[in-house]
Tab-separated table of C-alpha atoms in Angstrom:
chain	number	residue	atom	x	y	z
B	1	MET	CA	-7.375	-35.322	-20.415
B	2	PRO	CA	-7.019	-38.788	-18.881
B	3	ARG	CA	-8.924	-41.496	-20.745
B	4	THR	CA	-10.199	-43.435	-17.727
B	5	VAL	CA	-12.954	-42.413	-15.310
B	6	ARG	CA	-10.541	-42.723	-12.405
B	7	GLY	CA	-7.973	-40.604	-14.195
B	8	ARG	CA	-10.514	-37.894	-14.998
B	9	ARG	CA	-11.717	-37.907	-11.396
B	10	THR	CA	-8.149	-37.510	-10.148
B	11	ALA	CA	-7.518	-34.669	-12.598
B	12	LEU	CA	-10.688	-32.930	-11.429
B	13	GLN	CA	-9.685	-33.307	-7.794
B	14	LEU	CA	-6.230	-31.898	-8.501
B	15	ALA	CA	-7.773	-28.972	-10.382
B	16	MET	CA	-10.073	-28.245	-7.439
B	17	VAL	CA	-7.144	-28.334	-5.016
B	18	ALA	CA	-5.218	-25.956	-7.286
B	19	VAL	CA	-8.153	-23.528	-7.373
B	20	VAL	CA	-8.503	-23.609	-3.590
B	21	LEU	CA	-4.766	-23.009	-3.095
B	22	ALA	CA	-4.850	-20.141	-5.589
B	23	LEU	CA	-7.713	-18.481	-3.722
B	24	LEU	CA	-6.187	-18.872	-0.249
B	25	PRO	CA	-3.945	-15.774	-0.503
B	26	ALA	CA	-6.840	-13.549	-1.582
B	27	THR	CA	-8.941	-15.015	1.224
B	28	TRP	CA	-6.167	-14.226	3.726
B	29	VAL	CA	-5.946	-10.630	2.487
B	30	GLN	CA	-9.682	-10.046	2.784
B	31	ALA	CA	-10.185	-11.895	6.062
B	32	SER	CA	-7.295	-10.153	7.805
B	33	THR	CA	-8.326	-6.638	6.818
B	34	HIS	CA	-12.117	-6.380	6.505
B	35	ASP	CA	-12.563	-4.764	9.942
B	36	ARG	CA	-9.813	-2.186	9.382
B	37	LEU	CA	-10.993	-0.528	6.178
B	38	ARG	CA	-12.116	3.072	6.487
B	39	SER	CA	-12.983	6.130	4.431
B	40	VAL	CA	-11.317	9.511	4.820
B	41	GLY	CA	-14.294	10.726	6.830
B	42	ASP	CA	-14.299	7.977	9.472
B	43	ALA	CA	-10.596	7.144	9.704
B	44	PRO	CA	-9.179	7.023	13.249
B	45	SER	CA	-6.287	9.206	14.313
B	46	ALA	CA	-2.734	7.943	13.803
B	47	PRO	CA	0.714	9.525	13.929
B	48	VAL	CA	1.360	9.203	10.200
B	49	ALA	CA	-0.356	8.439	6.910
B	50	VAL	CA	1.545	6.300	4.413
B	51	VAL	CA	0.633	7.186	0.814
B	52	PHE	CA	1.633	4.621	-1.808
B	53	GLY	CA	2.870	5.633	-5.252
B	54	ALA	CA	0.782	5.069	-8.371
B	55	GLY	CA	2.902	6.401	-11.222
B	56	LEU	CA	3.742	9.694	-12.916
B	57	ARG	CA	2.557	11.150	-16.193
B	58	ALA	CA	4.963	11.939	-19.029
B	59	ASP	CA	5.322	15.481	-17.677
B	60	GLY	CA	6.435	14.216	-14.273
B	61	GLN	CA	3.171	15.040	-12.505
B	62	PRO	CA	1.168	12.466	-10.501
B	63	THR	CA	-1.291	10.327	-12.432
B	64	ALA	CA	-4.981	10.827	-11.664
B	65	TRP	CA	-5.045	7.857	-9.297
B	66	LEU	CA	-1.948	9.040	-7.466
B	67	ALA	CA	-3.384	12.559	-7.228
B	68	HIS	CA	-6.519	11.116	-5.631
B	69	ARG	CA	-4.408	9.276	-3.068
B	70	LEU	CA	-2.523	12.462	-2.286
B	71	ASP	CA	-5.759	14.437	-2.026
B	72	ALA	CA	-6.926	11.943	0.608
B	73	GLY	CA	-3.601	12.151	2.440
B	74	ALA	CA	-3.791	15.946	2.520
B	75	GLU	CA	-7.355	15.763	3.850
B	76	LEU	CA	-6.232	13.441	6.634
B	77	TYR	CA	-3.509	15.913	7.558
B	78	HIS	CA	-5.689	19.028	7.433
B	79	SER	CA	-8.408	17.340	9.488
B	80	GLY	CA	-5.885	16.592	12.225
B	81	ARG	CA	-6.101	12.827	11.908
B	82	VAL	CA	-2.364	12.521	11.188
B	83	ARG	CA	0.624	14.704	12.048
B	84	ALA	CA	2.912	13.641	9.199
B	85	LEU	CA	2.854	12.002	5.783
B	86	LEU	CA	5.225	9.327	4.482
B	87	VAL	CA	5.096	9.160	0.688
B	88	THR	CA	6.646	6.039	-0.798
B	89	GLY	CA	7.308	5.365	-4.450
B	90	ASP	CA	9.698	4.643	-7.283
B	91	ASN	CA	12.922	6.581	-7.786
B	92	GLY	CA	14.779	3.816	-9.567
B	93	ARG	CA	16.292	6.213	-12.090
B	94	ALA	CA	17.281	9.862	-11.905
B	95	GLU	CA	14.695	11.089	-14.392
B	96	TYR	CA	11.791	9.365	-12.605
B	97	ASN	CA	11.270	10.638	-9.061
B	98	GLU	CA	7.854	9.646	-7.796
B	99	PRO	CA	8.303	10.544	-4.082
B	100	ASP	CA	9.498	14.102	-4.806
B	101	ALA	CA	6.580	14.651	-7.202
B	102	MET	CA	4.242	13.401	-4.475
B	103	ARG	CA	5.774	15.767	-1.937
B	104	ASP	CA	5.514	18.746	-4.295
B	105	TYR	CA	1.858	17.952	-4.985
B	106	LEU	CA	1.099	17.809	-1.260
B	107	VAL	CA	2.864	21.110	-0.673
B	108	GLY	CA	0.616	22.556	-3.361
B	109	LEU	CA	-2.338	21.400	-1.264
B	110	GLY	CA	-1.076	23.285	1.764
B	111	VAL	CA	0.738	20.493	3.590
B	112	PRO	CA	3.958	21.898	5.092
B	113	ALA	CA	7.046	20.410	3.457
B	114	GLU	CA	8.539	19.782	6.897
B	115	ARG	CA	5.675	17.381	7.679
B	116	ILE	CA	6.368	15.198	4.627
B	117	VAL	CA	8.933	12.392	4.536
B	118	THR	CA	9.900	10.705	1.264
B	119	ASP	CA	10.818	7.057	0.757
B	120	HIS	CA	12.639	6.750	-2.570
B	121	ALA	CA	12.853	2.945	-2.532
B	122	GLY	CA	9.180	2.006	-2.337
B	123	PHE	CA	9.349	-0.069	-5.500
B	124	ASN	CA	6.418	-2.315	-4.541
B	125	THR	CA	3.821	-2.600	-1.811
B	126	TRP	CA	5.739	-5.037	0.376
B	127	ASN	CA	8.932	-3.034	0.183
B	128	SER	CA	7.039	0.158	1.074
B	129	CYS	CA	5.484	-1.521	4.117
B	130	ALA	CA	8.664	-3.227	5.287
B	131	ARG	CA	10.721	-0.045	4.872
B	132	ALA	CA	8.083	2.016	6.663
B	133	ALA	CA	8.544	-0.270	9.667
B	134	ASP	CA	12.252	-1.111	9.512
B	135	VAL	CA	13.764	2.075	8.071
B	136	PHE	CA	11.349	4.820	9.164
B	137	GLY	CA	10.214	3.305	12.467
B	138	VAL	CA	6.476	3.388	11.729
B	139	THR	CA	4.479	1.410	14.299
B	140	ARG	CA	0.979	2.857	13.794
B	141	ALA	CA	-0.379	4.450	10.634
B	142	LEU	CA	-3.185	5.112	8.220
B	143	LEU	CA	-2.557	3.683	4.757
B	144	VAL	CA	-3.866	5.473	1.675
B	145	SER	CA	-4.525	3.834	-1.682
B	146	GLN	CA	-7.379	2.966	-4.029
B	147	GLU	CA	-10.156	0.736	-2.669
B	148	PHE	CA	-9.085	-2.238	-4.798
B	149	HIS	CA	-5.481	-2.051	-3.555
B	150	ILE	CA	-5.872	-1.049	0.077
B	151	PRO	CA	-6.697	-4.542	1.456
B	152	ARG	CA	-3.407	-5.949	0.139
B	153	ALA	CA	-1.450	-2.922	1.355
B	154	LEU	CA	-3.097	-3.228	4.749
B	155	ALA	CA	-2.422	-6.960	5.030
B	156	LEU	CA	1.236	-6.484	4.125
B	157	CYS	CA	1.832	-3.539	6.451
B	158	ARG	CA	0.233	-5.404	9.323
B	159	ALA	CA	2.452	-8.400	8.492
B	160	ALA	CA	5.408	-6.000	8.665
B	161	GLY	CA	4.425	-5.115	12.228
B	162	ILE	CA	2.478	-1.881	11.689
B	163	ASP	CA	-0.794	-1.346	13.537
B	164	ALA	CA	-2.652	0.119	10.576
B	165	HIS	CA	-6.038	1.053	9.190
B	166	GLY	CA	-6.604	1.377	5.467
B	167	VAL	CA	-8.208	4.409	3.855
B	168	GLY	CA	-9.608	3.426	0.478
B	169	VAL	CA	-10.014	6.007	-2.283
B	170	ALA	CA	-13.018	5.381	-4.522
B	171	GLU	CA	-12.723	5.618	-8.310
B	172	ARG	CA	-15.377	5.757	-10.999
B	173	PRO	CA	-16.014	2.402	-12.726
B	174	SER	CA	-13.895	1.896	-15.835
B	175	PRO	CA	-12.240	-0.960	-17.744
B	176	VAL	CA	-8.908	-0.025	-16.168
B	177	LEU	CA	-10.431	-0.150	-12.691
B	178	LEU	CA	-11.961	-3.563	-13.421
B	179	PHE	CA	-8.655	-4.912	-14.735
B	180	SER	CA	-6.779	-3.555	-11.712
B	181	SER	CA	-9.307	-5.100	-9.329
B	182	LEU	CA	-8.953	-8.506	-10.998
B	183	ARG	CA	-5.176	-8.201	-10.963
B	184	GLU	CA	-5.285	-7.775	-7.189
B	185	MET	CA	-6.437	-11.385	-6.851
B	186	ALA	CA	-3.273	-12.526	-8.592
B	187	GLY	CA	-1.215	-10.004	-6.621
B	188	ALA	CA	-2.327	-11.635	-3.378
B	189	ILE	CA	-0.175	-14.685	-4.177
B	190	PRO	CA	3.249	-12.941	-4.171
B	191	ALA	CA	2.001	-10.731	-1.335
B	192	THR	CA	1.409	-13.796	0.824
B	193	TRP	CA	4.841	-15.143	-0.091
B	194	ASP	CA	6.504	-11.845	0.840
B	195	ALA	CA	4.681	-11.633	4.157
B	196	ALA	CA	5.602	-15.212	5.047
B	197	PHE	CA	9.128	-15.560	3.697
B	198	THR	CA	10.585	-12.058	3.176
B	199	PRO	CA	10.859	-10.578	6.669
B	200	ALA	CA	13.075	-7.644	5.658
B	201	PRO	CA	12.710	-5.147	2.804
B	202	ARG	CA	14.567	-6.084	-0.358
B	203	PHE	CA	15.963	-2.566	-0.471
B	204	ALA	CA	16.953	-2.014	3.125
B	205	GLY	CA	18.962	0.953	4.277
B	206	PRO	CA	20.191	2.779	7.370
B	207	ARG	CA	17.601	3.834	9.923
B	208	GLU	CA	15.993	7.132	8.868
B	209	THR	CA	15.085	9.368	11.818
B	210	SER	CA	13.351	12.308	10.114
B	211	LEU	CA	9.844	10.941	10.572
B	212	GLN	CA	10.399	10.173	14.240
B	213	GLU	CA	11.793	13.669	14.755
B	214	ILE	CA	8.644	15.191	13.219
B	215	LEU	CA	6.395	13.055	15.383
B	216	ALA	CA	8.379	13.844	18.539
B	217	ALA	CA	8.195	17.571	17.836
B	218	THR	CA	4.452	17.494	17.163
B	219	GLU	CA	3.417	15.111	19.946
B	220	PRO	CA	0.259	16.390	21.673
B	221	GLY	CA	1.052	18.195	24.904
B	222	ARG	CA	4.495	19.335	23.868
C-alpha cells in the first residue's frame, strides 16, 4: 500500500474504477436480457429452440443438468411452441459426442429425429450462438439452459443477430449451483469481449441448410 494519504486515496480510486469496470459486463448481460426471460410454460412461439450442451457422464449419457435442458426442449416441441430443435455441444474428439447424445435423448422423449439438427462445434456459448446464426441461419429462437446461464446465452445470441427469448431451467439449490452462478459473473467478461470483438464464430463452416429445410417443410399453412 502507498505510504502517503494521497497515494492511498489514488489506490482506492483505482480499485473502485477496477471494480466498476469488472461489473460492467455482468450489468450489460442482465440489463439487455431481463425482459426476455421466460419459463417453459409462458415461452412465446418461435421456429426453433436452441439447446446448449452441459456435458456427458462417463457412460456417454447426458448429465442431469443437460437432461433437464433437453426435457425443457422436448416440452417446447410437444407443446407446439417450436417446430425444430438445434442441439449444440462439444464433439472435439471422436469418443465424446455431446450433440448426438442430446439427439438420442430427445428421440427417447418422442421428438422425431427429423426435427432435430445437431451442431458438433458448439464448444462454448458464443460459438454456439454465432454458428446458430451464421451456419444454420437462425434468426428467431427460444434458447434453453439453466437459469444462471440463460442471461449470458441470451445476450450473446442477441449480439449474434438472433431475435431470441431465454427459457431458464430451474435447479435445486446446491454448492455446485452456487459456484456456477458466481462463475457466470466472471464469464460475462469474455462474453462481452466476444460480442464486441469476435463477429464470426471461431469454428466457422459451410452454410448448413438442414434446419431451414425442416422449417420450410413445417411452415404453418403448408
